[in-house]
CSV table of C-alpha atoms and ligand atoms in Angstrom, one decimal:
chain,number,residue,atom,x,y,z
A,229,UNK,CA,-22.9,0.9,-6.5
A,230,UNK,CA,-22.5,4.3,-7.2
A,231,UNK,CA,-19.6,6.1,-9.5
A,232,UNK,CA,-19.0,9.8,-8.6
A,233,UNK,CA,-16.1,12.2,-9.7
A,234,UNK,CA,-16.5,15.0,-7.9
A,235,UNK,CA,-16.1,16.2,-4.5
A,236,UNK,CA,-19.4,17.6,-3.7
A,237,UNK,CA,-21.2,14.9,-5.5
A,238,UNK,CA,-19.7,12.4,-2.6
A,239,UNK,CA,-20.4,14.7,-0.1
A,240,UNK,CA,-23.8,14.9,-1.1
A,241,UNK,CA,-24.4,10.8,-1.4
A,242,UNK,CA,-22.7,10.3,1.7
A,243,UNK,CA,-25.2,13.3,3.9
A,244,UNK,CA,-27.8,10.6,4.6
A,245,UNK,CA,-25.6,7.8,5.7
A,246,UNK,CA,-23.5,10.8,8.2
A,247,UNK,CA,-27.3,12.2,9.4
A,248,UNK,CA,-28.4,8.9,10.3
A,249,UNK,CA,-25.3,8.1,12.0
A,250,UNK,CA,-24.2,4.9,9.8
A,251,UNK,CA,-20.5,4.3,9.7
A,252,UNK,CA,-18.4,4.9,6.5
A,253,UNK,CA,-15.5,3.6,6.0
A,254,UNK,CA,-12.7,4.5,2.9
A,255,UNK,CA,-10.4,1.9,1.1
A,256,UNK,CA,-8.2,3.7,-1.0
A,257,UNK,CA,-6.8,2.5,-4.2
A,258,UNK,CA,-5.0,3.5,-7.6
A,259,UNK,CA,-7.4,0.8,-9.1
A,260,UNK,CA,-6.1,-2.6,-11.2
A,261,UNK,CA,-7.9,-4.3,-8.4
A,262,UNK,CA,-6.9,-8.0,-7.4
A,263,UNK,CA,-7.6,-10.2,-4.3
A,264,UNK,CA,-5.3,-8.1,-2.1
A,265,UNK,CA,-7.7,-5.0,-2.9
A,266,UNK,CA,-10.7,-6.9,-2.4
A,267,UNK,CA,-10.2,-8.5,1.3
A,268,UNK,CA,-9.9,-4.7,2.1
A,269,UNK,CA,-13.5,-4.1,1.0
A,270,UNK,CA,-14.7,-6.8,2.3
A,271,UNK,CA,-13.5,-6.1,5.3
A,272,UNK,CA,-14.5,-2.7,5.4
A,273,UNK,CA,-17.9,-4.3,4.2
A,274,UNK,CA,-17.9,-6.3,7.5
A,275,UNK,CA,-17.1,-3.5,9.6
A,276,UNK,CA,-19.2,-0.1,8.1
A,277,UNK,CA,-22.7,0.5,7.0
A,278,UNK,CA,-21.4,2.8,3.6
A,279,UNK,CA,-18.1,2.0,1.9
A,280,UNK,CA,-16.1,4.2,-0.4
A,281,UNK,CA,-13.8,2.6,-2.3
A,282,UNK,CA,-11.8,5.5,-4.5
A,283,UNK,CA,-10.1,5.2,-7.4
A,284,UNK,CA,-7.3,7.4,-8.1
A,285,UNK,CA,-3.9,6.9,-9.9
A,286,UNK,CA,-1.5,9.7,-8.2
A,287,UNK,CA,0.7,11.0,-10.3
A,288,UNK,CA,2.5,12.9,-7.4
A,289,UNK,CA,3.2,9.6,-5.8
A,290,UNK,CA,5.3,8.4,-9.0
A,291,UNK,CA,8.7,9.1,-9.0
A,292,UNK,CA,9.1,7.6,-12.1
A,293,UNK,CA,7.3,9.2,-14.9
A,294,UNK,CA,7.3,5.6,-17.4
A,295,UNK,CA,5.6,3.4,-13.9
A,296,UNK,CA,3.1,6.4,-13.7
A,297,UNK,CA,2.9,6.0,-17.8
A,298,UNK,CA,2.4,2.1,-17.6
A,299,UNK,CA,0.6,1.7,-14.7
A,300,UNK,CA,-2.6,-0.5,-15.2
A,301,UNK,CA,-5.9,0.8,-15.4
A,302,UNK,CA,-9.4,-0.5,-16.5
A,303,UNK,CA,-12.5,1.5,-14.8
A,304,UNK,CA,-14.7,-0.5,-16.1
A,305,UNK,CA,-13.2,-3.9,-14.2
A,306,UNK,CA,-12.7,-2.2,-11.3
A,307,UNK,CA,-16.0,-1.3,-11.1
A,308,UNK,CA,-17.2,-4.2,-11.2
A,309,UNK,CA,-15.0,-6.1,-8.8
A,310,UNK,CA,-15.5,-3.4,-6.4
A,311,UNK,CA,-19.3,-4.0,-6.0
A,312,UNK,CA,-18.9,-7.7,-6.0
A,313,UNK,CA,-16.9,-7.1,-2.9
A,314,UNK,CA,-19.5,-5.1,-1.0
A,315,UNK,CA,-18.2,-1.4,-2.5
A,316,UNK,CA,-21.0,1.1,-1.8
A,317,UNK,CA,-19.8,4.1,-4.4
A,318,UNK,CA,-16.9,4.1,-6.4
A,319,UNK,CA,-15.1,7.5,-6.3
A,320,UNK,CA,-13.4,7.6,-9.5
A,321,UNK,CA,-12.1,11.7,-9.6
A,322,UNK,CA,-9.6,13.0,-12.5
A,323,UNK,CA,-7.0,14.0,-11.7
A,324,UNK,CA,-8.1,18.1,-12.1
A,325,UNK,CA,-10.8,17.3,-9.4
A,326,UNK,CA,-7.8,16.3,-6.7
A,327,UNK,CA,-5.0,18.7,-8.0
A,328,UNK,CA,-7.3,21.7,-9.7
A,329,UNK,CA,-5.4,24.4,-11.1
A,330,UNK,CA,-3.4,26.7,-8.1
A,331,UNK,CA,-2.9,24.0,-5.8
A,332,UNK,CA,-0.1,24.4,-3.6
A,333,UNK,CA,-0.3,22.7,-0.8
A,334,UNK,CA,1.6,19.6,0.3
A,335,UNK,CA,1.9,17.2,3.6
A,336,UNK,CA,4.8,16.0,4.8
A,337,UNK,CA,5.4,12.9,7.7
A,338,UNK,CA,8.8,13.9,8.2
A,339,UNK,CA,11.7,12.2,9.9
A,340,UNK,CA,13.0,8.6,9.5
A,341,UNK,CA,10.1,7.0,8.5
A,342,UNK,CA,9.6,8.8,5.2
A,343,UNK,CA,13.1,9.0,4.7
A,344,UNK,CA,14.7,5.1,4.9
A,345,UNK,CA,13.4,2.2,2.9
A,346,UNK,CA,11.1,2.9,0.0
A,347,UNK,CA,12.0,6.7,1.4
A,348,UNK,CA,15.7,6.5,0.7
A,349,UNK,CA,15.6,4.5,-2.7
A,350,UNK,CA,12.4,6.1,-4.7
A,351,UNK,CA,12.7,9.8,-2.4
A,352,UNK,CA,11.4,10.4,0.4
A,353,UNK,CA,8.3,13.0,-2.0
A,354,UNK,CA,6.8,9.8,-3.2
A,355,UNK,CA,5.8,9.6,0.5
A,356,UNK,CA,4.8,13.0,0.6
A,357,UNK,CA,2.7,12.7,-2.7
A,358,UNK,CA,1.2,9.6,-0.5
A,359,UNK,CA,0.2,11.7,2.3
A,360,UNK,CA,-1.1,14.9,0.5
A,361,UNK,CA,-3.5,12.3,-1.2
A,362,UNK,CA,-4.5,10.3,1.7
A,363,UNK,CA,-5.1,13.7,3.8
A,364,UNK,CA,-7.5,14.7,0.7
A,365,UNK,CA,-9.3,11.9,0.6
A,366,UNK,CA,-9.8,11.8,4.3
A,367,UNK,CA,-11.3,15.1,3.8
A,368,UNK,CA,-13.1,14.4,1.1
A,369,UNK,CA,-14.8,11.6,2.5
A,370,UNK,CA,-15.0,11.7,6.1
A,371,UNK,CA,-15.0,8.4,7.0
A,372,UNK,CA,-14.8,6.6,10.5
A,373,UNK,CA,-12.3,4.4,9.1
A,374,UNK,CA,-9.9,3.9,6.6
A,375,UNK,CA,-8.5,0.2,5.4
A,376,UNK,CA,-4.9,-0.3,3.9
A,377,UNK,CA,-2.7,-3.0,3.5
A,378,UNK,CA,0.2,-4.6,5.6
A,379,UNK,CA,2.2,-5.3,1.5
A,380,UNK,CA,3.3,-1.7,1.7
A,381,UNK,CA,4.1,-1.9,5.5
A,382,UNK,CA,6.5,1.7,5.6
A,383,UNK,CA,3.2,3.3,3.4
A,384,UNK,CA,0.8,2.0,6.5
A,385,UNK,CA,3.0,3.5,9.2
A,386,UNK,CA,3.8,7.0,7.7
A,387,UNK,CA,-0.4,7.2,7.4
A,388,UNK,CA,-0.9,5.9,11.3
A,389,UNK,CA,1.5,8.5,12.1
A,390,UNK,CA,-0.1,11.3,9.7
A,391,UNK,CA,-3.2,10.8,11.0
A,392,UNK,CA,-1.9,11.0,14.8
A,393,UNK,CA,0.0,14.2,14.3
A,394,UNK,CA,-2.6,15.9,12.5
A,395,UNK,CA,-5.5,14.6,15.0
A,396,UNK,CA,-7.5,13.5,12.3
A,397,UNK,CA,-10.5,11.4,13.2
A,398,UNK,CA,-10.6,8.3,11.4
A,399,UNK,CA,-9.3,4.8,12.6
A,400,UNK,CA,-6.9,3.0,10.7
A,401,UNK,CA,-7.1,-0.8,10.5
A,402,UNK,CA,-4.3,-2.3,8.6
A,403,UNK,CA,-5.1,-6.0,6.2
A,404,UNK,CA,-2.7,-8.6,5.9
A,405,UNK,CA,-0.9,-9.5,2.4
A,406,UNK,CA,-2.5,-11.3,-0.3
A,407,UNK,CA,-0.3,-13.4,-1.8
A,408,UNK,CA,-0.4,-16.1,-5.0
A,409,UNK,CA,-0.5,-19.6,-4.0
A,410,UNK,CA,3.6,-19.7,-5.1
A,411,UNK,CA,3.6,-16.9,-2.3
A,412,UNK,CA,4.2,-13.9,-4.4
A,413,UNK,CA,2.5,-10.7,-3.1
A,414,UNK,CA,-0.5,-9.2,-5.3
A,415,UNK,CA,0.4,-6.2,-7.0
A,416,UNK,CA,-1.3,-4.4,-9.8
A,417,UNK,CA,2.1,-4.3,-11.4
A,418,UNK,CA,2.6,-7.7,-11.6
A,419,UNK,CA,0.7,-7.4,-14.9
A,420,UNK,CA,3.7,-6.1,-16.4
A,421,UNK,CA,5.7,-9.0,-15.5
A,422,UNK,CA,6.2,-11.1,-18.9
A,423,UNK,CA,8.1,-14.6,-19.7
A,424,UNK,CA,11.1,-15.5,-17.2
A,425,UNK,CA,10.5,-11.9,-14.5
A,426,UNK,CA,7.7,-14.1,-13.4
A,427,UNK,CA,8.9,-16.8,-12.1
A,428,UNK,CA,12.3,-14.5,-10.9
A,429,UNK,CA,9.7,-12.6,-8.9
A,430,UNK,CA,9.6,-14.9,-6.2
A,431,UNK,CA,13.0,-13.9,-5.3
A,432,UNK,CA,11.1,-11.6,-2.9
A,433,UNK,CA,8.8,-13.7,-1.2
A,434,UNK,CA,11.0,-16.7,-1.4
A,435,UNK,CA,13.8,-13.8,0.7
A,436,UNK,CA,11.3,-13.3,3.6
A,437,UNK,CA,10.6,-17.1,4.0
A,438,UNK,CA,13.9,-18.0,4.3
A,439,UNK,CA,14.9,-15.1,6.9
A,440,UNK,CA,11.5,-16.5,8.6
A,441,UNK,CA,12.8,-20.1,8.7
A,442,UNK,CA,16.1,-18.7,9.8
A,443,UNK,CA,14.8,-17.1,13.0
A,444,UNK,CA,12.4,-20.0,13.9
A,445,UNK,CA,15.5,-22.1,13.7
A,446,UNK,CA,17.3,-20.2,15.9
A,447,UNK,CA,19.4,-17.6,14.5
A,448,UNK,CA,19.3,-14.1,16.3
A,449,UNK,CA,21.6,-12.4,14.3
A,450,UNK,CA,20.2,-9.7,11.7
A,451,UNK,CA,23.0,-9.5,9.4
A,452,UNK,CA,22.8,-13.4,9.2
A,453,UNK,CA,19.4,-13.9,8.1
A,454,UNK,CA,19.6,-11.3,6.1
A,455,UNK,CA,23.1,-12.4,4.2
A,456,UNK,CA,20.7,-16.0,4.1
A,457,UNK,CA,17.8,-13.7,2.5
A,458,UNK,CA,19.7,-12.3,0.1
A,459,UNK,CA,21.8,-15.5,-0.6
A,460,UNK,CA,18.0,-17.1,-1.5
A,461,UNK,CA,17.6,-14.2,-4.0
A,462,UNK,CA,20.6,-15.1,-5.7
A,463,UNK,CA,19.8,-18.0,-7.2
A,464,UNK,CA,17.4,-16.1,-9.0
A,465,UNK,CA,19.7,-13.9,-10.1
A,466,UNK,CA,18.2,-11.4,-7.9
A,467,UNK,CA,19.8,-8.6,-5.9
A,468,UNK,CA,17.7,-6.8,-3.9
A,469,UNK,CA,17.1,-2.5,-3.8
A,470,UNK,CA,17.1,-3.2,-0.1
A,471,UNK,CA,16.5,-6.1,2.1
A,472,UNK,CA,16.8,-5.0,5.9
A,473,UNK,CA,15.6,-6.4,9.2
A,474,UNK,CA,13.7,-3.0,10.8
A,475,UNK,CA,11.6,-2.0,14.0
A,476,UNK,CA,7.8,-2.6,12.7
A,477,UNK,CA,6.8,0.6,14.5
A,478,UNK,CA,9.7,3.3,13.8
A,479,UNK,CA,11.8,1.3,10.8
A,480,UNK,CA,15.0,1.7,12.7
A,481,UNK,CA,17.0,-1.6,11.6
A,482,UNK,CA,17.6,-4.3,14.3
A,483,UNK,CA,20.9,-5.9,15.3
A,484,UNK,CA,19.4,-8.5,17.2
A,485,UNK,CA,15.9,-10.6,16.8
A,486,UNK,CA,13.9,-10.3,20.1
A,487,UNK,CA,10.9,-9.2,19.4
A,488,UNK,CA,8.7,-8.5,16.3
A,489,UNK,CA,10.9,-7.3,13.6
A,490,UNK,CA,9.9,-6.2,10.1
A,491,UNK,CA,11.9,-8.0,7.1
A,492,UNK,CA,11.2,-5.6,4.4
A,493,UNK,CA,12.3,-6.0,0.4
A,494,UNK,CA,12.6,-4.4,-2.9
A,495,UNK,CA,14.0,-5.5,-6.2
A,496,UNK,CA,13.4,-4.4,-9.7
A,497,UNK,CA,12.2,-7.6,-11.6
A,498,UNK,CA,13.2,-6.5,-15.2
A,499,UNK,CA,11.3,-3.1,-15.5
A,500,UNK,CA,8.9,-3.7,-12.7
A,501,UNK,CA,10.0,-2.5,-9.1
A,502,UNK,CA,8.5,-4.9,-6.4
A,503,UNK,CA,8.3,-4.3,-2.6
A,504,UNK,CA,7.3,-7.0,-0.2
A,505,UNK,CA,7.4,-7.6,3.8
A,506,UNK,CA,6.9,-10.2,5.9
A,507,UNK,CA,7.0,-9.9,10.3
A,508,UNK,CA,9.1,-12.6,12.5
A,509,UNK,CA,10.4,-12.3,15.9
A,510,UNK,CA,12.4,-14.1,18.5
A,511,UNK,CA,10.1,-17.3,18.3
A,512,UNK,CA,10.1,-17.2,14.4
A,513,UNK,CA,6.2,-17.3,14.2
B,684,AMP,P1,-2.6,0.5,-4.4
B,684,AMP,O1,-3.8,0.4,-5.3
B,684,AMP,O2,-1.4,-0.3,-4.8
B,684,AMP,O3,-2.3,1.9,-3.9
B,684,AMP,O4,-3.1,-0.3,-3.1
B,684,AMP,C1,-4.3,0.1,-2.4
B,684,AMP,C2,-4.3,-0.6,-1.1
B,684,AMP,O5,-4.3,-2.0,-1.2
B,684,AMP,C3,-3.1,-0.2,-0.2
B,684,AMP,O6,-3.5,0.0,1.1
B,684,AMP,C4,-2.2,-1.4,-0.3
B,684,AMP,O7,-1.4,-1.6,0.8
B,684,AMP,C5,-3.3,-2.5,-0.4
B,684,AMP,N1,-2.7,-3.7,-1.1
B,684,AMP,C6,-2.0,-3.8,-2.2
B,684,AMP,N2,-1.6,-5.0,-2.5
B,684,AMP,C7,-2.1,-5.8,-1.4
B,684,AMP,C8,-2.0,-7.2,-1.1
B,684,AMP,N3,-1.3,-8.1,-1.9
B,684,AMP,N4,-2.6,-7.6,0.0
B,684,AMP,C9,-3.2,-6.7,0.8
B,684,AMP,N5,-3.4,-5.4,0.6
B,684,AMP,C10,-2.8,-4.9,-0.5
């Protein structure tokens, strides 16, 4: 595996893989890799004949200068977890390589989907910062696909939709979440969950079971499951940012539990802010 940090350094490793027609496909990341991280290489491993996995903490994404500040990172690990998985090159830019001096220019999904959710509670720019990155690295890459994860479901969405409005040629395949055998979602941050916040961090998971066994039991109405959900996060002492029962295509929330419906959460366990998701629908699978 290769580690580059500049744009036409990538372009020129990737020229003999796009003469000869091989597939390459991108799995983008802000590094502290874990499990959930690595089934996305190794899918893309199973699908492409190149992968780039990139490495790039974004600052415009934060909209909290002390998670930016504390967020993990450790190039070295990374590196080598990503070849382990299958990782082809590593592209690992600073942060003057993606925003050089003069930059001014910015994408933005607009609309609902940016702006409820994760949209409403950390702004809907942290999306914005999301999309002006992903569009880069598209670019900057070129790949014929692009792997991300179901754990930040509203994130996969606003990119599906970005890259249908702007006609970009890539496919986007979408990975289920990783979770910990106690069934809390991977996250880089959960690093920075010390003593008694890790154990109240299943509050989230522990939310999205119980409005799943609510529906398989029978119960149709959203404001019930989720008064159930957020009853289950209590007795951690938990109360969520959010917790709402949503359309998985177009996040608009659901009265009723027909079809597929997106349970989506967020709660700040001490100083960490955790999102998770989980899908049910009228059968409660
Ligand atoms: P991040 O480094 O947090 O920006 O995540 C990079 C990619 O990994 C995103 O597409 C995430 O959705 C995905 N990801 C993060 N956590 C998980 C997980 N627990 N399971 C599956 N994918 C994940």
């Amino acid at each position: 595996m290769r580690t580059l940090r500049t744009v036409p350094g990538l372009r020129t490793a990737l020229k003999p893989a796009r003469r000869a027609e091989r597939t390459i496909a991108l799995v983008p990341t802000m590094g502290a890799l874990h499990e959930g991280h690595l089934s996305l290489i190794r899918a893309a491993r199973a699908q492409a004949d190149e992968v780039v996995v990139s490495l790039f903490v974004n600052p415009a994404q934060f909209n909290d200068p002390e998670d930016l500040a504390k967020y993990p990172r450790d190039e070295e690990r990374d590196a080598q977890l990503a070849e382990q998985a299958g990782a082809d090159i590593l592209f690992a830019p600073p942060p003057e390589i993606v925003y050089p001096p003069g930059f001014g220019t910015e994408v933005r999904v607009g609309g609902p989907l940016t702006e409820t959710l994760e949209g409403e509670h950390r702004g809907p720019e942290h999306f914005h910062g999301v999309a002006t990155v992903v569009t880069k690295l598209l670019n900057m890459v070129q790949p014929h696909t692009a792997f991300f994860g179901q754990k930040d479901a509203q994130q996969a969405l606003v990119i599906r939709k970005l890259v249908r409005d702007l006609d970009m040629d890539v496919q986007i395949e979408i990975a289920p979440t990783v979770r910990e055998p106690d069934g809390l979602a991977l996250s880089s941050r959960n690093v920075r969950l010390h003593g008694d916040d890790r154990r109240r961090a299943l509050a989230l998971s522990r939310a999205l079971q119980a409005a799943q066994s609510a529906a398989a039991a029978g119960e149709r109405d959203a404001a019930a499951i989720a008064q159930l959900a957020r009853a289950s996060m209590q007795e951690l002492h938990v109360e969520p940012d959010y917790l709402a029962l949503v359309n998985p295509d177009d996040l608009v929330p659901v009265h009723t539990v027909r079809d597929d419906t997106l349970v989506a959460v967020a709660a700040r366990i001490g100083e960490v802010r955790l999102i998770d998701n989980i899908l049910i629908n009228g059968s409660g699978s």
